[in-house]
Amino acid sequence: MVPDIPSLTRRRLLGGVAGIGALGTSVTVGLGMTEPTALPDSVTDLASRHYPTPPEATTHWRPTVTEEHAAFAVDRLAETTDRAESLWSGFDSERRFVGDGGWLEDAESALRSGNYHEALWQATYGLQFAGEDLGRARWEAGRGDLQALATRGTELQERVGQVAGELAPYRVSDPATDLAWYLEIEQEALVAEQLADLRGFEDATNGVDDEDGPETSGVEARSVGELTANLLQAEVHVESAERFLQHLDGRLGNDSQPYSQQLQAATDAFRTSLEDTPTREEALARQGLGDSEQDDLYAFAHRRLARWCIPATAPSPWTVDVDRELRVATAVGFSTGVAKARAYEHAVDKLVVDEGQTGFDSGHLIAEKRRARSTYQSVIGGDPPPLLTRQASRAIEDLQVADVDGGGDGNWSLGHERVQAYCYALIGRLKLQEYPDLFETIIEGP
């Protein structure tokens, strides 16, 4: 007789996790094999939260962040908070002053301890709060200069354009590492460009009459606050892109070779591979679901997999503005699209949820987590190429969230939660299986 969960010590439970995983082989041999495992769901649910999961992709490789780089962001947060607090104290407001939201103290502590990546991240995140309060305070004090915000946005976009213009011909000495640097630079530039998007300013300033000043119906303190915060964060992101590009230039050797054509060839190969990918609607119709509102466990599992892997309207993955010619982000984006499409087809075949099924044995989740862990160790291992970890980062995240914690509401049964966790583990594992080939296509050519 299996004892109640409260009487199981964590040591005893974790000691049996390997055995739980081993059971999965015999109970998930083929499609539709949904016989229960030897242990009750209450045990396997708990085990799913303690089963070893892969570490973050950044554990293996991150671009170098110097003390000066991190200090730039921390100083910007401190300055913004001080200016916002000074203005805020000059008028009455029903809204509580948030300031840095507590992130400045954390960022300063990380900076002192030499954890520069963490300091940079914390300071950038804190600017979201401090920047919004600064923008609100300026507007309430009659000092909101919309033209100055628009001008600042234009300047930041120009800096993004300068970074993008310096990337070609994508010279590399060590493609597996240098391309990861390029990807980081491009992603920082893309985030900065989105945050400084002038369409946001146009929306905020709609209806503003310059002669009337700031007291117009077209602008609110909230929108000015959001725009101010966006610009401050965009400044840090474009600064990061510039610093990473400088660092990459310094690490490239005399033997570096241009890689633009290789990246384009890989992108073209991925694009061709995706031409026959069905839309989400077509994929669900193949399972007999179509536009049905059916939400039993079978329909739920298929809808989750299709939503995670198949585009809603067209068979194309996430892409970037081709005018920018951000070639690494484009190639990696298409490679993840191929991984999703292939993983989806395999997942549909391997899914152990049958039509009409009303419950789900979470022993299947433990078995799938065991297989996923083995796949991770063979694909990623202890010293993976940096670019590979970037390609596989979302698949790794899928494995990290594949557990059952008993949350939800009246519309969310425990069976649904178990199925979702199982689907996360399944699709994460199947995407991981695809990445070695996709990585080689970028590095070696199609």
PDB file of C-alpha atoms in Angstrom, residues 235-380:
ATOM      1  CA  GLU A 235      18.753  53.188 -24.900  1.00  0.00           C
ATOM      2  CA  VAL A 236      20.166  50.353 -22.795  1.00  0.00           C
ATOM      3  CA  HIS A 237      19.400  47.734 -25.442  1.00  0.00           C
ATOM      4  CA  VAL A 238      21.048  49.648 -28.277  1.00  0.00           C
ATOM      5  CA  GLU A 239      23.992  50.387 -25.995  1.00  0.00           C
ATOM      6  CA  SER A 240      24.288  46.640 -25.394  1.00  0.00           C
ATOM      7  CA  ALA A 241      24.162  45.939 -29.128  1.00  0.00           C
ATOM      8  CA  GLU A 242      26.958  48.440 -29.734  1.00  0.00           C
ATOM      9  CA  ARG A 243      29.138  47.091 -26.918  1.00  0.00           C
ATOM     10  CA  PHE A 244      28.656  43.478 -27.979  1.00  0.00           C
ATOM     11  CA  LEU A 245      29.579  44.395 -31.554  1.00  0.00           C
ATOM     12  CA  GLN A 246      32.762  46.089 -30.344  1.00  0.00           C
ATOM     13  CA  HIS A 247      33.645  43.018 -28.293  1.00  0.00           C
ATOM     14  CA  LEU A 248      33.039  40.714 -31.255  1.00  0.00           C
ATOM     15  CA  ASP A 249      35.195  42.855 -33.525  1.00  0.00           C
ATOM     16  CA  GLY A 250      37.983  42.560 -30.988  1.00  0.00           C
ATOM     17  CA  ARG A 251      37.791  38.765 -30.761  1.00  0.00           C
ATOM     18  CA  LEU A 252      37.757  38.043 -34.511  1.00  0.00           C
ATOM     19  CA  GLY A 253      41.118  36.838 -35.758  1.00  0.00           C
ATOM     20  CA  ASN A 254      42.944  37.524 -38.996  1.00  0.00           C
ATOM     21  CA  ASP A 255      41.612  34.223 -40.294  1.00  0.00           C
ATOM     22  CA  SER A 256      37.979  35.379 -40.134  1.00  0.00           C
ATOM     23  CA  GLN A 257      35.868  34.704 -43.209  1.00  0.00           C
ATOM     24  CA  PRO A 258      32.604  36.257 -44.462  1.00  0.00           C
ATOM     25  CA  TYR A 259      29.516  34.171 -43.699  1.00  0.00           C
ATOM     26  CA  SER A 260      26.650  36.106 -45.320  1.00  0.00           C
ATOM     27  CA  GLN A 261      26.168  33.687 -48.213  1.00  0.00           C
ATOM     28  CA  GLN A 262      26.234  30.679 -45.898  1.00  0.00           C
ATOM     29  CA  LEU A 263      23.516  32.234 -43.734  1.00  0.00           C
ATOM     30  CA  GLN A 264      21.384  33.028 -46.773  1.00  0.00           C
ATOM     31  CA  ALA A 265      21.744  29.475 -48.082  1.00  0.00           C
ATOM     32  CA  ALA A 266      20.643  28.046 -44.737  1.00  0.00           C
ATOM     33  CA  THR A 267      17.651  30.395 -44.597  1.00  0.00           C
ATOM     34  CA  ASP A 268      16.608  29.413 -48.121  1.00  0.00           C
ATOM     35  CA  ALA A 269      16.843  25.720 -47.222  1.00  0.00           C
ATOM     36  CA  PHE A 270      14.710  26.207 -44.112  1.00  0.00           C
ATOM     37  CA  ARG A 271      12.176  28.263 -46.035  1.00  0.00           C
ATOM     38  CA  THR A 272      11.864  25.533 -48.668  1.00  0.00           C
ATOM     39  CA  SER A 273      11.419  22.902 -45.952  1.00  0.00           C
ATOM     40  CA  LEU A 274       8.469  24.862 -44.570  1.00  0.00           C
ATOM     41  CA  GLU A 275       6.601  25.264 -47.839  1.00  0.00           C
ATOM     42  CA  ASP A 276       4.323  22.276 -47.206  1.00  0.00           C
ATOM     43  CA  THR A 277       3.666  23.050 -43.562  1.00  0.00           C
ATOM     44  CA  PRO A 278      -0.100  23.227 -42.916  1.00  0.00           C
ATOM     45  CA  THR A 279      -1.774  26.136 -41.213  1.00  0.00           C
ATOM     46  CA  ARG A 280      -3.051  25.578 -37.690  1.00  0.00           C
ATOM     47  CA  GLU A 281      -6.606  25.206 -38.963  1.00  0.00           C
ATOM     48  CA  GLU A 282      -5.530  22.577 -41.488  1.00  0.00           C
ATOM     49  CA  ALA A 283      -3.494  20.709 -38.873  1.00  0.00           C
ATOM     50  CA  LEU A 284      -6.443  20.498 -36.481  1.00  0.00           C
ATOM     51  CA  ALA A 285      -8.816  19.491 -39.250  1.00  0.00           C
ATOM     52  CA  ARG A 286      -6.605  16.452 -39.881  1.00  0.00           C
ATOM     53  CA  GLN A 287      -7.377  15.358 -36.314  1.00  0.00           C
ATOM     54  CA  GLY A 288     -11.110  15.807 -36.886  1.00  0.00           C
ATOM     55  CA  LEU A 289     -11.311  18.902 -34.719  1.00  0.00           C
ATOM     56  CA  GLY A 290     -11.765  21.751 -37.190  1.00  0.00           C
ATOM     57  CA  ASP A 291     -13.670  24.669 -35.657  1.00  0.00           C
ATOM     58  CA  SER A 292     -15.257  22.475 -32.987  1.00  0.00           C
ATOM     59  CA  GLU A 293     -15.463  23.842 -29.466  1.00  0.00           C
ATOM     60  CA  GLN A 294     -14.756  20.359 -28.125  1.00  0.00           C
ATOM     61  CA  ASP A 295     -12.388  20.650 -25.167  1.00  0.00           C
ATOM     62  CA  ASP A 296     -11.982  17.120 -23.823  1.00  0.00           C
ATOM     63  CA  LEU A 297      -8.444  15.952 -23.096  1.00  0.00           C
ATOM     64  CA  TYR A 298      -7.914  14.704 -26.652  1.00  0.00           C
ATOM     65  CA  ALA A 299      -8.953  18.004 -28.250  1.00  0.00           C
ATOM     66  CA  PHE A 300      -7.107  19.966 -25.573  1.00  0.00           C
ATOM     67  CA  ALA A 301      -3.826  18.152 -26.265  1.00  0.00           C
ATOM     68  CA  HIS A 302      -4.061  18.618 -30.025  1.00  0.00           C
ATOM     69  CA  ARG A 303      -5.000  22.282 -29.727  1.00  0.00           C
ATOM     70  CA  ARG A 304      -2.079  22.945 -27.399  1.00  0.00           C
ATOM     71  CA  LEU A 305       0.422  21.283 -29.727  1.00  0.00           C
ATOM     72  CA  ALA A 306      -0.952  23.078 -32.793  1.00  0.00           C
ATOM     73  CA  ARG A 307      -0.958  26.471 -31.064  1.00  0.00           C
ATOM     74  CA  TRP A 308       2.640  26.060 -29.902  1.00  0.00           C
ATOM     75  CA  CYS A 309       4.016  24.788 -33.219  1.00  0.00           C
ATOM     76  CA  ILE A 310       1.888  25.830 -36.195  1.00  0.00           C
ATOM     77  CA  PRO A 311       1.256  29.429 -37.363  1.00  0.00           C
ATOM     78  CA  ALA A 312      -2.396  30.484 -37.375  1.00  0.00           C
ATOM     79  CA  THR A 313      -2.602  31.794 -40.927  1.00  0.00           C
ATOM     80  CA  ALA A 314       0.541  30.963 -42.881  1.00  0.00           C
ATOM     81  CA  PRO A 315       3.305  28.342 -42.797  1.00  0.00           C
ATOM     82  CA  SER A 316       6.127  30.666 -41.819  1.00  0.00           C
ATOM     83  CA  PRO A 317       7.997  31.011 -38.539  1.00  0.00           C
ATOM     84  CA  TRP A 318       8.992  34.176 -36.748  1.00  0.00           C
ATOM     85  CA  THR A 319      10.967  36.406 -39.084  1.00  0.00           C
ATOM     86  CA  VAL A 320      12.553  39.837 -38.963  1.00  0.00           C
ATOM     87  CA  ASP A 321      12.329  42.907 -41.150  1.00  0.00           C
ATOM     88  CA  VAL A 322      14.150  41.758 -44.283  1.00  0.00           C
ATOM     89  CA  ASP A 323      15.157  45.333 -45.054  1.00  0.00           C
ATOM     90  CA  ARG A 324      17.477  45.120 -42.063  1.00  0.00           C
ATOM     91  CA  GLU A 325      19.033  41.910 -43.374  1.00  0.00           C
ATOM     92  CA  LEU A 326      19.644  40.593 -39.883  1.00  0.00           C
ATOM     93  CA  ARG A 327      20.849  37.325 -41.307  1.00  0.00           C
ATOM     94  CA  VAL A 328      21.587  35.318 -38.164  1.00  0.00           C
ATOM     95  CA  ALA A 329      18.277  36.113 -36.484  1.00  0.00           C
ATOM     96  CA  THR A 330      16.502  35.260 -39.727  1.00  0.00           C
ATOM     97  CA  ALA A 331      18.305  31.930 -40.161  1.00  0.00           C
ATOM     98  CA  VAL A 332      17.781  30.961 -36.522  1.00  0.00           C
ATOM     99  CA  GLY A 333      14.144  32.066 -36.690  1.00  0.00           C
ATOM    100  CA  PHE A 334      13.484  29.834 -39.685  1.00  0.00           C
ATOM    101  CA  SER A 335      15.380  26.947 -38.084  1.00  0.00           C
ATOM    102  CA  THR A 336      13.118  27.098 -35.031  1.00  0.00           C
ATOM    103  CA  GLY A 337      10.131  27.115 -37.373  1.00  0.00           C
ATOM    104  CA  VAL A 338      11.378  23.905 -38.990  1.00  0.00           C
ATOM    105  CA  ALA A 339      11.980  22.339 -35.563  1.00  0.00           C
ATOM    106  CA  LYS A 340       8.423  23.171 -34.501  1.00  0.00           C
ATOM    107  CA  ALA A 341       6.869  21.825 -37.686  1.00  0.00           C
ATOM    108  CA  ARG A 342       8.815  18.550 -37.544  1.00  0.00           C
ATOM    109  CA  ALA A 343       8.233  18.137 -33.817  1.00  0.00           C
ATOM    110  CA  TYR A 344       4.500  18.673 -34.269  1.00  0.00           C
ATOM    111  CA  GLU A 345       4.205  15.882 -36.828  1.00  0.00           C
ATOM    112  CA  HIS A 346       6.080  13.473 -34.556  1.00  0.00           C
ATOM    113  CA  ALA A 347       4.130  14.570 -31.460  1.00  0.00           C
ATOM    114  CA  VAL A 348       0.787  13.823 -33.095  1.00  0.00           C
ATOM    115  CA  ASP A 349       1.964  10.273 -33.779  1.00  0.00           C
ATOM    116  CA  LYS A 350       3.368   9.735 -30.285  1.00  0.00           C
ATOM    117  CA  LEU A 351       0.599  11.400 -28.261  1.00  0.00           C
ATOM    118  CA  VAL A 352      -0.834   9.046 -25.602  1.00  0.00           C
ATOM    119  CA  VAL A 353      -4.213  10.764 -25.277  1.00  0.00           C
ATOM    120  CA  ASP A 354      -7.204   9.031 -26.898  1.00  0.00           C
ATOM    121  CA  GLU A 355     -10.554  10.404 -28.019  1.00  0.00           C
ATOM    122  CA  GLY A 356     -13.118  10.296 -25.251  1.00  0.00           C
ATOM    123  CA  GLN A 357     -10.461   9.919 -22.553  1.00  0.00           C
ATOM    124  CA  THR A 358     -11.563  11.565 -19.279  1.00  0.00           C
ATOM    125  CA  GLY A 359      -8.436  11.196 -17.124  1.00  0.00           C
ATOM    126  CA  PHE A 360      -4.706  11.221 -17.658  1.00  0.00           C
ATOM    127  CA  ASP A 361      -2.078   9.214 -15.816  1.00  0.00           C
ATOM    128  CA  SER A 362       0.777  11.574 -14.911  1.00  0.00           C
ATOM    129  CA  GLY A 363       3.119   8.606 -14.990  1.00  0.00           C
ATOM    130  CA  HIS A 364       3.248   9.339 -18.720  1.00  0.00           C
ATOM    131  CA  LEU A 365       4.619  12.784 -17.863  1.00  0.00           C
ATOM    132  CA  ILE A 366       7.404  11.291 -15.727  1.00  0.00           C
ATOM    133  CA  ALA A 367       8.300   8.842 -18.497  1.00  0.00           C
ATOM    134  CA  GLU A 368       8.401  11.676 -21.036  1.00  0.00           C
ATOM    135  CA  LYS A 369      10.524  13.852 -18.746  1.00  0.00           C
ATOM    136  CA  ARG A 370      12.957  10.952 -18.436  1.00  0.00           C
ATOM    137  CA  ARG A 371      13.213  10.627 -22.213  1.00  0.00           C
ATOM    138  CA  ALA A 372      13.550  14.394 -22.567  1.00  0.00           C
ATOM    139  CA  ARG A 373      16.385  14.503 -20.057  1.00  0.00           C
ATOM    140  CA  SER A 374      18.232  11.789 -21.953  1.00  0.00           C
ATOM    141  CA  THR A 375      17.707  13.692 -25.219  1.00  0.00           C
ATOM    142  CA  TYR A 376      18.975  16.901 -23.660  1.00  0.00           C
ATOM    143  CA  GLN A 377      22.127  15.181 -22.432  1.00  0.00           C
ATOM    144  CA  SER A 378      22.857  13.732 -25.873  1.00  0.00           C
ATOM    145  CA  VAL A 379      22.030  16.896 -27.854  1.00  0.00           C
ATOM    146  CA  ILE A 380      23.219  19.685 -25.560  1.00  0.00           C
TER     147      ILE A 380
END
